[in-house]
Short mmCIF file of C-alpha atoms in Angstrom, two decimals:
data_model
loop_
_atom_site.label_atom_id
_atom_site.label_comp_id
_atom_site.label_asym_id
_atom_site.label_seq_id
_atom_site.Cartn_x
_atom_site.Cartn_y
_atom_site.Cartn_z
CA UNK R 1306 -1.11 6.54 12.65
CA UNK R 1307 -1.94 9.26 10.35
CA UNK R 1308 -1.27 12.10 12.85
CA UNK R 1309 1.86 10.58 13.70
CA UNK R 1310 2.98 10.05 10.25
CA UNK R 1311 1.62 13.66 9.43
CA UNK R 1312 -0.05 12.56 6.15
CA UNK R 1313 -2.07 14.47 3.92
CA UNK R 1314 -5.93 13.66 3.02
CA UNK R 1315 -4.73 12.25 -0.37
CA UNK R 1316 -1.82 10.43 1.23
CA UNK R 1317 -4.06 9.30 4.13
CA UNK R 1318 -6.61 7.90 1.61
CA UNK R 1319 -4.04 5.86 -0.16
CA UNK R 1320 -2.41 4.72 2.73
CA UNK R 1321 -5.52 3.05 4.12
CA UNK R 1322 -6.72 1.72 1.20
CA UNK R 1323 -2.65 -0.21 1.15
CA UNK R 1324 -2.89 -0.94 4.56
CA UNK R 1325 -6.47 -2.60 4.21
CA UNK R 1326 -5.81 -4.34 1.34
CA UNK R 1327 -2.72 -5.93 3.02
CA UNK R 1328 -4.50 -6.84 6.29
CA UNK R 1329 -6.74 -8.32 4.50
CA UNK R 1330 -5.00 -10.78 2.40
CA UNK R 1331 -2.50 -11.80 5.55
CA UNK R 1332 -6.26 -12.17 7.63
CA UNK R 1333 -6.75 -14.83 4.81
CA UNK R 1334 -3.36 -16.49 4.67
CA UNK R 1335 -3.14 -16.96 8.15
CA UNK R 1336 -6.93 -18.41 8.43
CA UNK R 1337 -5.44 -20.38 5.32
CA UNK R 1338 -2.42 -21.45 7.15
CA UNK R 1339 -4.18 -22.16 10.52
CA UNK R 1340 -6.61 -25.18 8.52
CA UNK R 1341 -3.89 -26.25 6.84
CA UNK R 1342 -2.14 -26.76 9.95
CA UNK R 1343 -5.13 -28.54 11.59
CA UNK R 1344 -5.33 -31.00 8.52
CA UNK R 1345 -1.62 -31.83 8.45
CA UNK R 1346 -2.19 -33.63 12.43
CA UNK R 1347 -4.71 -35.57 10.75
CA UNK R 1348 -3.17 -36.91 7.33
CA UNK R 1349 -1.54 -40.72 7.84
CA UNK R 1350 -0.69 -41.41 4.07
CA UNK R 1351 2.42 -40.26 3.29
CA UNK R 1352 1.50 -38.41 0.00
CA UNK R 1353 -1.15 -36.77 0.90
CA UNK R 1354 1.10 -35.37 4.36
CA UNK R 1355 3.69 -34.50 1.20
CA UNK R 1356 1.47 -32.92 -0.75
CA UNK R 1357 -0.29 -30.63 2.22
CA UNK R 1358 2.85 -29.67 3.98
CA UNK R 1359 4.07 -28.48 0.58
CA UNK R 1360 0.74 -26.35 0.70
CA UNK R 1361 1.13 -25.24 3.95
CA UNK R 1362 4.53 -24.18 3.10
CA UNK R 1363 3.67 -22.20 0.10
CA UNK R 1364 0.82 -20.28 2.06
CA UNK R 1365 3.82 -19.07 4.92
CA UNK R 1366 6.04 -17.95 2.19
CA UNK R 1367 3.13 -15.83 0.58
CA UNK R 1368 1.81 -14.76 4.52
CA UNK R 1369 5.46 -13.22 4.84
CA UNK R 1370 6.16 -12.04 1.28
CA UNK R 1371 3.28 -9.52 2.32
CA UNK R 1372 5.19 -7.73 4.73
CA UNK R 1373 8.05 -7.03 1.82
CA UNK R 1374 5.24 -6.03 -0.15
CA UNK R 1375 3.81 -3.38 2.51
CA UNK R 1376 7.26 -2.15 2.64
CA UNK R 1377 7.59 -2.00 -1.18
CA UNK R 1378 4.23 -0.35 -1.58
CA UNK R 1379 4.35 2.18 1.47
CA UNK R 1380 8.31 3.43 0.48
CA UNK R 1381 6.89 5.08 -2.78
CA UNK R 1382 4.14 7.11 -1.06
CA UNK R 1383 5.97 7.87 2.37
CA UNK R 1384 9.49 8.10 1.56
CA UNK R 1385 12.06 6.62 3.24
CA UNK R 1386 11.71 8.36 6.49
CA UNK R 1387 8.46 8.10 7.18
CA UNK R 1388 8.55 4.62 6.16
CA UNK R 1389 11.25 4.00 8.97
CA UNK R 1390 8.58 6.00 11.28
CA UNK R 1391 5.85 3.80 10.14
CA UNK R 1392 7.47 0.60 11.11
CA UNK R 1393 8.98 2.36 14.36
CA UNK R 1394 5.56 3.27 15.47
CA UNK R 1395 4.05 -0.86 14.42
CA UNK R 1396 6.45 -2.31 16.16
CA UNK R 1397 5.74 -0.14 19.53
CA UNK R 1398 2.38 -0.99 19.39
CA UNK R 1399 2.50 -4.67 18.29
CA UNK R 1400 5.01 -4.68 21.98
CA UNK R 1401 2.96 -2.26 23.53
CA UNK R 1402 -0.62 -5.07 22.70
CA UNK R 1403 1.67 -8.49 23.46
CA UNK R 1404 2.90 -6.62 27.04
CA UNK R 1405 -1.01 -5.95 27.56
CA UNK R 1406 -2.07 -9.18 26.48
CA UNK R 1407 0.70 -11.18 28.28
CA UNK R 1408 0.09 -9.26 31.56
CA UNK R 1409 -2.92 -7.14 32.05
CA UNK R 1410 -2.66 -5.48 35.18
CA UNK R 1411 1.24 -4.30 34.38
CA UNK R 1412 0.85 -0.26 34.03
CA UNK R 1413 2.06 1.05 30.64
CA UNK R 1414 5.63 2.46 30.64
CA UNK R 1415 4.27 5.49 28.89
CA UNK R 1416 1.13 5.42 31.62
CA UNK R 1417 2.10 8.67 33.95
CA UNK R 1418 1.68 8.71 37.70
CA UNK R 1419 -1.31 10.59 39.00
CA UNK R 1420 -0.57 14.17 40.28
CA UNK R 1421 -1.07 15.04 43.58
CA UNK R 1422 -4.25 16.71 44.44
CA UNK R 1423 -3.96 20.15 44.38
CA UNK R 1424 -3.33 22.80 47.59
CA UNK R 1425 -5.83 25.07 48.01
CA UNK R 1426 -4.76 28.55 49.79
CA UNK R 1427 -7.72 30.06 51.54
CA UNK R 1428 -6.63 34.46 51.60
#
């Protein structure tokens, strides 16, 4: 990402320490959101259902207020259009890794033929 971006060291540094610390915290929300999911199917009383959903609710709204924050946090030290580049390039590979995952043995578009063996010319 960094060679595509064309970031500097001190750019690169800060960049990694964003993107880690924002990986992290949606790592947690979603392990977060995945118990809170599993509970809910179990609940029967009412209130307590109420009173869970409402957390599970709270826990999606902070899981995507992240992504606003990446945005927010990678604009100031990428500018605009290498923001735009940033997001271009996540969003090929996050297609690129559900294509693979969805159907392994599908070539990549970007995956070139093999070239022909060469010709030799005996003089």
């Amino acid at each position: 990402m960094s060679d595509e971006l064309k970031l500097s060291a001190n750019e690169e540094k800060k960049f990694s320490e964003i993107i880690k610390d924002l990986n992290k915290r949606k790592s947690e929300l979603n392990k977060s959101l995945q118990s809170s999911l599993a509970s809910l199917g179990n609940i029967k009383d009412a209130k307590k259902l109420e009173a869970e959903f409402s957390s599970y609710k709270k826990s999606l709204q902070a899981f995507n207020k992240i992504s606003e924050e990446e945005l927010d946090k990678l604009k100031p030290l990428l500018g605009t259009e290498r923001t735009v580049q940033y997001l271009q390039i996540k969003q090929d590979l996050a297609t690129r890794i559900k294509a693979t995952l969805t159907n392994p043995d599908a070539p990549l578009k970007d995956e070139k033929k093999p070239l022909p063996a060469p010709k030799l010319i005996i003089e």
